[in-house]
Short mmCIF file of C-alpha atoms and ligand atoms in Angstrom, two decimals:
data_model
loop_
_atom_site.label_atom_id
_atom_site.label_comp_id
_atom_site.label_asym_id
_atom_site.label_seq_id
_atom_site.Cartn_x
_atom_site.Cartn_y
_atom_site.Cartn_z
CA MET A 1 -28.01 41.84 266.98
CA LYS A 2 -26.34 42.59 263.65
CA THR A 3 -27.96 45.52 261.83
CA ILE A 4 -28.26 45.00 258.08
CA CYS A 5 -28.07 47.93 255.64
CA VAL A 6 -30.30 47.61 252.56
CA ASP A 7 -29.59 49.83 249.54
CA ALA A 8 -32.82 51.39 248.23
CA GLY A 9 -31.25 51.67 244.78
CA ALA A 10 -30.28 47.98 244.46
CA PRO A 11 -32.00 45.95 241.72
CA ASP A 12 -33.42 43.45 244.27
CA PHE A 13 -34.89 46.19 246.54
CA ALA A 14 -38.50 45.30 245.61
CA LYS A 15 -37.87 41.80 246.98
CA ARG A 16 -35.87 42.91 250.04
CA VAL A 17 -38.48 45.46 251.06
CA LYS A 18 -41.03 42.62 251.44
CA GLU A 19 -38.71 40.98 253.99
CA LEU A 20 -38.32 44.30 255.81
CA GLY A 21 -42.12 44.72 255.90
CA GLN A 22 -42.36 41.29 257.48
CA ILE A 23 -39.71 42.19 260.09
CA LEU A 24 -41.87 45.19 261.07
CA ARG A 25 -45.07 43.11 261.23
CA GLU A 26 -43.28 40.60 263.46
CA GLY A 27 -42.23 43.32 265.92
CA GLY A 28 -38.72 44.19 264.67
CA LEU A 29 -37.27 47.68 264.06
CA VAL A 30 -36.30 49.04 260.63
CA ALA A 31 -34.87 52.55 260.10
CA PHE A 32 -36.08 54.28 256.95
CA PRO A 33 -35.21 57.35 254.83
CA THR A 34 -37.61 60.26 254.44
CA GLU A 35 -37.38 63.67 252.79
CA THR A 36 -36.88 65.23 256.28
CA VAL A 37 -34.64 62.95 258.40
CA TYR A 38 -34.26 59.19 258.88
CA GLY A 39 -36.90 57.49 261.05
CA LEU A 40 -36.64 54.54 263.45
CA GLY A 41 -39.62 52.38 262.48
CA GLY A 42 -41.73 49.86 264.35
CA ASN A 43 -45.33 48.63 264.05
CA ALA A 44 -47.45 51.58 265.28
CA LEU A 45 -50.29 49.26 266.34
CA SER A 46 -48.10 47.26 268.72
CA ALA A 47 -47.35 48.36 272.29
CA GLU A 48 -44.37 45.99 272.34
CA SER A 49 -42.84 47.61 269.21
CA ALA A 50 -43.28 51.07 270.76
CA ARG A 51 -41.45 49.90 273.90
CA LYS A 52 -38.60 48.57 271.71
CA ILE A 53 -38.34 51.94 269.92
CA TYR A 54 -38.04 53.84 273.23
CA ALA A 55 -35.41 51.36 274.44
CA ALA A 56 -33.34 51.55 271.20
CA LYS A 57 -33.29 55.38 271.29
CA GLY A 58 -32.93 55.72 275.04
CA ARG A 59 -35.96 58.00 274.83
CA PRO A 60 -38.38 58.90 277.66
CA SER A 61 -41.62 57.01 277.01
CA ASP A 62 -43.82 60.07 277.68
CA ASN A 63 -42.60 61.52 274.37
CA PRO A 64 -45.08 60.33 271.72
CA LEU A 65 -44.09 58.87 268.33
CA ILE A 66 -45.06 60.13 264.88
CA VAL A 67 -47.06 57.53 262.95
CA HIS A 68 -46.22 57.22 259.24
CA VAL A 69 -48.91 56.22 256.76
CA ALA A 70 -49.00 55.47 253.03
CA ASP A 71 -51.92 57.81 252.32
CA ILE A 72 -54.98 59.65 253.63
CA ALA A 73 -57.09 56.46 253.55
CA GLN A 74 -54.71 54.81 256.03
CA ALA A 75 -54.64 57.98 258.16
CA ARG A 76 -58.44 57.77 258.50
CA THR A 77 -58.12 54.39 260.24
CA LEU A 78 -56.02 55.97 263.03
CA VAL A 79 -58.23 58.91 264.00
CA LYS A 80 -61.73 59.55 265.35
CA SER A 81 -62.52 61.75 262.33
CA LEU A 82 -60.86 64.30 260.06
CA SER A 83 -62.12 67.88 259.70
CA PRO A 84 -62.33 69.48 256.24
CA LEU A 85 -59.27 71.61 257.14
CA GLU A 86 -57.23 68.51 258.10
CA GLU A 87 -58.28 66.76 254.88
CA LYS A 88 -57.30 69.83 252.85
CA LEU A 89 -53.84 70.04 254.45
CA MET A 90 -53.24 66.33 253.89
CA GLU A 91 -54.34 66.57 250.24
CA THR A 92 -52.08 69.59 249.70
CA PHE A 93 -48.90 68.60 251.53
CA TRP A 94 -48.88 64.76 251.50
CA PRO A 95 -46.79 62.88 250.84
CA GLY A 96 -44.46 65.42 252.42
CA PRO A 97 -43.03 67.13 255.51
CA LEU A 98 -46.27 67.95 257.38
CA THR A 99 -47.41 66.09 260.54
CA LEU A 100 -50.95 66.52 261.87
CA VAL A 101 -51.89 65.89 265.50
CA CYS A 102 -55.45 64.48 265.59
CA PRO A 103 -57.70 62.79 268.19
CA LYS A 104 -56.69 59.11 267.99
CA SER A 105 -58.83 56.04 267.46
CA ASP A 106 -58.54 53.05 269.81
CA ILE A 107 -56.27 51.02 267.52
CA ILE A 108 -53.32 53.27 268.45
CA PRO A 109 -51.97 51.92 271.76
CA PRO A 110 -51.13 54.43 274.52
CA GLU A 111 -47.46 53.37 274.27
CA THR A 112 -47.32 54.83 270.72
CA SER A 113 -49.09 58.09 271.67
CA GLY A 114 -47.13 58.59 274.90
CA GLY A 115 -50.38 58.27 276.83
CA LEU A 116 -52.02 61.20 274.95
CA SER A 117 -55.52 61.03 273.44
CA THR A 118 -54.09 62.33 270.17
CA VAL A 119 -51.83 60.83 267.51
CA ALA A 120 -49.34 62.63 265.23
CA ILE A 121 -49.56 61.39 261.61
CA ARG A 122 -47.64 62.02 258.44
CA SER A 123 -47.16 60.44 255.01
CA PRO A 124 -43.49 60.56 253.98
CA ALA A 125 -42.52 61.15 250.35
CA HIS A 126 -39.43 58.94 249.95
CA PRO A 127 -40.32 56.13 247.47
CA ALA A 128 -38.37 53.48 249.45
CA THR A 129 -40.41 54.27 252.55
CA GLN A 130 -43.67 54.33 250.61
CA ALA A 131 -42.69 50.82 249.44
CA LEU A 132 -41.90 49.81 253.05
CA LEU A 133 -45.30 51.08 254.26
CA ARG A 134 -47.08 49.08 251.58
CA ALA A 135 -44.99 45.96 252.29
CA ALA A 136 -45.61 46.22 256.05
CA GLY A 137 -49.35 46.74 255.66
CA VAL A 138 -49.39 48.47 259.07
CA PRO A 139 -48.71 52.13 259.95
CA ILE A 140 -45.11 52.69 261.05
CA ALA A 141 -44.30 54.55 264.27
CA GLY A 142 -41.06 56.43 263.69
CA PRO A 143 -39.17 58.96 265.75
CA SER A 144 -35.98 60.35 264.26
CA ALA A 145 -33.43 57.49 264.15
CA ASN A 146 -30.88 59.00 266.56
CA LEU A 147 -30.07 58.34 270.20
CA SER A 148 -32.16 60.65 272.38
CA GLY A 149 -30.56 64.12 272.64
CA LYS A 150 -28.33 63.72 269.55
CA PRO A 151 -28.87 65.52 266.22
CA SER A 152 -31.35 63.85 263.86
CA PRO A 153 -29.70 61.59 261.24
CA THR A 154 -29.70 62.68 257.61
CA THR A 155 -27.78 59.68 256.17
CA ALA A 156 -27.85 55.92 256.74
CA ALA A 157 -24.30 56.22 258.11
CA ASP A 158 -25.56 58.65 260.81
CA VAL A 159 -28.24 56.08 261.74
CA LEU A 160 -25.67 53.27 262.02
CA ALA A 161 -23.33 55.45 264.11
CA ASP A 162 -26.09 55.77 266.76
CA LEU A 163 -28.15 52.58 266.42
CA SER A 164 -25.99 49.79 264.96
CA GLY A 165 -26.67 46.61 266.97
CA ARG A 166 -29.94 48.04 268.38
CA ILE A 167 -32.19 47.62 265.29
CA GLU A 168 -32.72 44.88 262.69
CA ALA A 169 -32.12 46.98 259.57
CA VAL A 170 -31.72 50.38 257.95
CA ILE A 171 -32.72 51.28 254.39
CA ASP A 172 -30.08 53.48 252.75
CA GLY A 173 -32.02 55.94 250.59
CA GLY A 174 -29.24 58.52 250.29
CA PRO A 175 -28.93 61.88 252.07
CA CYS A 176 -32.21 63.54 253.11
CA GLU A 177 -33.44 66.28 250.80
CA ILE A 178 -34.77 68.70 253.45
CA GLY A 179 -32.64 67.78 256.45
CA LEU A 180 -34.93 69.15 259.19
CA GLU A 181 -37.81 67.27 260.84
CA SER A 182 -41.38 67.79 259.63
CA THR A 183 -43.63 70.71 260.53
CA ILE A 184 -46.07 69.62 263.26
CA VAL A 185 -49.53 71.22 263.55
CA SER A 186 -52.94 70.60 265.03
CA CYS A 187 -56.21 71.97 263.71
CA ALA A 188 -59.02 72.87 266.10
CA ASP A 189 -61.83 75.40 265.65
CA GLY A 190 -60.54 76.37 262.21
CA VAL A 191 -57.12 77.49 263.54
CA ILE A 192 -53.80 75.84 262.69
CA THR A 193 -51.56 75.64 265.77
CA LEU A 194 -47.86 75.24 264.98
CA TYR A 195 -46.06 72.86 267.39
CA ARG A 196 -42.78 72.55 265.50
CA PRO A 197 -41.64 74.62 262.48
CA GLY A 198 -40.35 72.82 259.37
CA ALA A 199 -40.29 72.92 255.57
CA VAL A 200 -44.04 73.49 255.35
CA THR A 201 -43.72 77.08 256.54
CA THR A 202 -46.09 79.34 258.49
CA GLU A 203 -46.49 81.43 255.34
CA MET A 204 -47.59 78.33 253.37
CA LEU A 205 -50.09 77.29 256.08
CA GLU A 206 -51.59 80.79 256.32
CA ALA A 207 -53.11 80.25 252.88
CA PHE A 208 -55.51 77.71 254.51
CA ALA A 209 -56.40 79.14 257.94
CA PRO A 210 -55.08 81.51 260.61
CA VAL A 211 -51.88 80.13 262.18
CA SER A 212 -51.16 80.37 265.88
CA VAL A 213 -47.59 79.66 266.92
CA ASP A 214 -47.04 77.65 270.14
CA PRO A 215 -45.53 80.36 272.43
CA ALA A 216 -42.96 77.85 273.68
CA LEU A 217 -41.33 77.99 270.20
CA LEU A 218 -40.67 81.72 270.44
CA GLY A 219 -39.64 82.45 274.02
CA LYS A 220 -37.01 81.22 276.39
CA ALA A 221 -37.77 77.80 277.86
CA ASP A 222 -38.34 79.13 281.39
CA ALA A 223 -40.51 82.06 280.32
CA ALA A 224 -42.85 80.04 278.14
CA ALA A 225 -45.60 77.55 278.85
CA ALA A 226 -44.84 73.83 278.40
CA PRO A 227 -44.51 73.15 274.67
CA LYS A 228 -47.45 71.44 272.98
CA ALA A 229 -45.22 68.79 271.37
CA PRO A 230 -43.72 67.05 274.43
CA GLY A 231 -40.46 66.39 272.58
CA MET A 232 -39.79 70.12 272.13
CA LYS A 233 -39.00 70.42 275.85
CA TYR A 234 -36.01 68.09 275.72
CA ARG A 235 -32.46 69.29 275.06
CA HIS A 236 -31.75 68.32 271.48
CA TYR A 237 -29.15 68.53 268.79
CA ALA A 238 -26.52 69.75 271.20
CA PRO A 239 -22.91 69.47 270.02
CA ARG A 240 -20.33 68.64 272.73
CA ALA A 241 -18.81 72.14 272.89
CA PRO A 242 -20.98 75.10 273.97
CA MET A 243 -22.33 77.00 270.96
CA THR A 244 -23.28 80.66 270.52
CA VAL A 245 -24.99 82.04 267.41
CA TYR A 246 -25.04 85.67 266.27
CA ALA A 247 -27.94 86.70 264.03
CA GLY A 248 -29.30 89.91 262.57
CA ASP A 249 -27.34 92.57 260.72
CA ALA A 250 -24.79 90.79 258.48
CA GLU A 251 -21.94 93.28 258.87
CA SER A 252 -22.12 93.42 262.67
CA VAL A 253 -22.31 89.62 262.87
CA GLN A 254 -19.29 89.21 260.60
CA SER A 255 -17.20 91.77 262.45
CA ILE A 256 -17.87 90.07 265.81
CA LEU A 257 -16.96 86.65 264.40
CA VAL A 258 -13.74 88.00 262.88
CA SER A 259 -12.67 89.56 266.20
CA LEU A 260 -13.45 86.33 268.07
CA ALA A 261 -11.28 84.44 265.57
CA ILE A 262 -8.40 86.77 266.36
CA GLU A 263 -8.86 86.90 270.16
CA LYS A 264 -9.72 83.33 271.12
CA ARG A 265 -7.94 79.97 270.88
CA ASN A 266 -9.43 76.50 270.27
CA ILE A 267 -12.72 77.68 268.85
CA GLY A 268 -14.70 76.54 265.81
CA PHE A 269 -16.94 78.44 263.40
CA PHE A 270 -20.28 77.49 261.88
CA VAL A 271 -20.72 80.15 259.21
CA SER A 272 -21.74 81.08 255.67
CA GLU A 273 -19.32 80.94 252.73
CA GLU A 274 -19.15 84.74 252.75
CA THR A 275 -18.18 84.91 256.43
CA ALA A 276 -15.74 81.99 256.16
CA ALA A 277 -13.86 83.99 253.50
CA LEU A 278 -13.25 86.77 256.05
CA LEU A 279 -11.82 84.51 258.79
CA PRO A 280 -8.08 83.85 259.21
CA ALA A 281 -6.99 80.59 257.51
CA GLY A 282 -6.42 77.32 259.39
CA LEU A 283 -9.29 77.49 261.92
CA PRO A 284 -11.88 74.70 262.29
CA VAL A 285 -14.72 76.02 260.13
CA PHE A 286 -17.92 74.34 258.98
CA ILE A 287 -19.07 76.18 255.86
CA TRP A 288 -22.83 76.07 256.01
CA GLY A 289 -23.92 77.51 252.65
CA ARG A 290 -24.33 80.89 251.03
CA ARG A 291 -25.95 83.60 253.17
CA GLY A 292 -29.72 83.47 252.75
CA ASP A 293 -29.72 80.04 251.07
CA ASP A 294 -32.02 78.54 253.71
CA ALA A 295 -32.66 75.29 251.80
CA THR A 296 -28.95 74.43 251.81
CA MET A 297 -28.52 75.56 255.41
CA ALA A 298 -31.45 73.35 256.51
CA ARG A 299 -30.03 70.35 254.65
CA ARG A 300 -26.56 70.78 256.18
CA LEU A 301 -27.48 71.89 259.72
CA PHE A 302 -27.27 68.49 261.44
CA ALA A 303 -24.15 67.51 259.47
CA GLY A 304 -22.51 70.67 260.85
CA LEU A 305 -23.46 69.81 264.42
CA HIS A 306 -22.12 66.26 263.88
CA TYR A 307 -18.91 67.73 262.41
CA PHE A 308 -18.09 69.55 265.64
CA ASP A 309 -18.37 66.28 267.58
CA THR A 310 -15.31 65.12 265.62
CA VAL A 311 -13.20 68.29 266.06
CA PRO A 312 -11.79 69.13 269.50
CA VAL A 313 -12.87 72.75 270.06
CA GLU A 314 -13.71 74.46 273.36
CA ALA A 315 -16.50 76.59 271.91
CA ILE A 316 -18.41 77.00 268.65
CA TYR A 317 -19.47 80.38 267.25
CA GLY A 318 -22.08 80.49 264.52
CA GLU A 319 -24.02 82.77 262.27
CA GLY A 320 -27.83 82.70 262.12
CA THR A 321 -30.31 83.33 259.32
CA GLY A 322 -33.60 85.24 258.93
CA MET A 323 -36.81 84.26 260.74
CA THR A 324 -39.12 83.98 257.72
CA GLY A 325 -39.94 80.88 255.63
CA MET A 326 -37.61 77.98 256.36
CA GLY A 327 -35.47 80.36 258.44
CA PHE A 328 -37.92 80.00 261.35
CA ALA A 329 -37.33 76.21 261.50
CA ILE A 330 -33.54 76.65 261.20
CA MET A 331 -33.44 79.23 264.00
CA ASN A 332 -35.72 77.02 266.16
CA ARG A 333 -33.24 74.11 265.89
CA LEU A 334 -30.29 76.47 266.52
CA THR A 335 -32.04 77.81 269.61
CA LYS A 336 -32.05 74.25 270.98
CA ALA A 337 -28.53 73.38 269.79
CA THR A 338 -27.15 76.47 271.54
CA GLY A 339 -29.29 76.15 274.68
CA TYR A 340 -30.84 79.58 273.85
CA HIS A 341 -27.48 81.31 273.19
CA ILE A 342 -28.72 83.30 270.19
CA ILE A 343 -27.52 86.91 270.19
CA MET A 344 -29.35 89.38 267.95
CA LYS A 345 -27.17 92.20 266.60
CA ASN A 346 -28.71 95.58 265.87
CA ALA A 347 -31.98 94.47 267.41
CA GLU A 348 -33.56 96.42 270.25
CA THR A 349 -32.89 93.72 272.79
CA ASP A 350 -30.48 90.82 272.96
CA THR A 351 -32.20 87.45 273.40
O1 TXA B 401 -39.74 64.56 260.03
C1 TXA B 401 -40.12 63.96 261.02
O2 TXA B 401 -41.13 64.30 261.64
C2 TXA B 401 -39.29 62.74 261.49
C3 TXA B 401 -39.41 61.68 260.40
C4 TXA B 401 -38.76 60.40 260.78
O3 TXA B 401 -40.75 61.51 260.05
N1 TXA B 401 -39.74 62.27 262.75
C5 TXA B 401 -39.51 62.93 263.92
O4 TXA B 401 -39.94 62.27 265.05
O5 TXA B 401 -38.94 63.99 263.98
P1 TXA B 401 -39.50 62.65 266.52
O6 TXA B 401 -40.10 61.59 267.37
O7 TXA B 401 -38.06 62.83 266.61
O8 TXA B 401 -40.28 63.97 266.84
C6 TXA B 401 -41.67 63.88 267.02
C7 TXA B 401 -42.19 65.09 267.74
C8 TXA B 401 -41.82 65.08 269.21
O9 TXA B 401 -41.48 66.40 269.60
C9 TXA B 401 -43.13 64.65 269.87
O10 TXA B 401 -43.24 65.14 271.17
C10 TXA B 401 -44.16 65.24 268.93
O11 TXA B 401 -43.61 65.04 267.66
N2 TXA B 401 -45.45 64.52 268.98
C11 TXA B 401 -45.69 63.24 268.61
N3 TXA B 401 -46.97 62.92 268.86
C12 TXA B 401 -47.56 64.01 269.38
C13 TXA B 401 -48.89 64.31 269.86
N4 TXA B 401 -49.85 63.40 269.84
N5 TXA B 401 -49.11 65.55 270.34
C14 TXA B 401 -48.13 66.48 270.35
N6 TXA B 401 -46.87 66.26 269.92
C15 TXA B 401 -46.58 65.05 269.45
MG1 MG B 402 -36.22 63.49 267.15
#
């Protein structure tokens, strides 16, 4: 199969998107841009399309897919009912980076929901994908458009690097604005349970109801219960070389990284602009952003992990960020990328 790349900014996009909608209705796969990461789309109402998505990604089929909808009205057709809290969150954060896990209606096949009685739904903000949803006329099941275990794609080129020849088309809508996957929550008994942190932060959700964080997001994998979002248990985002991240007190973190740069050979650094300026010249360094600029660090995180797949280093040493706001989502992805090798400096215990 030859994968076509359709430019969302081209003058004939309105016409081309109708053809892409038809490809989806007929069971084909079309990757699409969103504000978070690129998605690998198929008809969410078709068991056959879901099977094709799992095959294209090489993904275990017990890991359910997020279903993308144009609006709340379309979301209502996929669920048993919506509570006032769910409606309120959708009205506030849609279209945008918030996914809600709700009891599913019968039109969602078990292949799409990974056999669960619930379905994860979100309405993405990117105008090209809103146009695709309207052209398709069906909800679009879409995991991140990467091969299973690889970092999520934030450009159409990333999508093609993993999936060229495995899907019918990709829409090139430019680099993703946020760069990390959506926040996933469920709402039961008036409590918001956080399954995966993202750009809709815990602090933002607390304005609507108490937030309970899935313990599997905080602890080590072996110490915690099975995560509520099945996909959170899989190794993800891992670069080829082993990675260790130091977080906490800035000065201690910087002094450790500088001594590693002097002592060790064949290592790479994943650090802030400020820390990069302290390192000896000529080392492989991915400059992540300014310290504390979490929006930039989120946007560039997966590009940095991809970068180290192109540079032959034996180990990667990185610098973390704070745990509040978007920092929680960044540190959650780094925890997975490093296989839990996050070392807190000046904290009471190392984790
Ligand atoms: O930002 C995003 O959410 C992107 C874009 C494309 O929308 N999509 C995305 O999909 O990240 P994916 O498949 O890579 O991650 C979906 C996560 C997985 O961890 C999966 O286990 C979880 O959502 N999930 C899906 N349905 C669920 C359900 N019914 N209950 C619990 N977790 C669910
Ligand atoms: Mg994914």
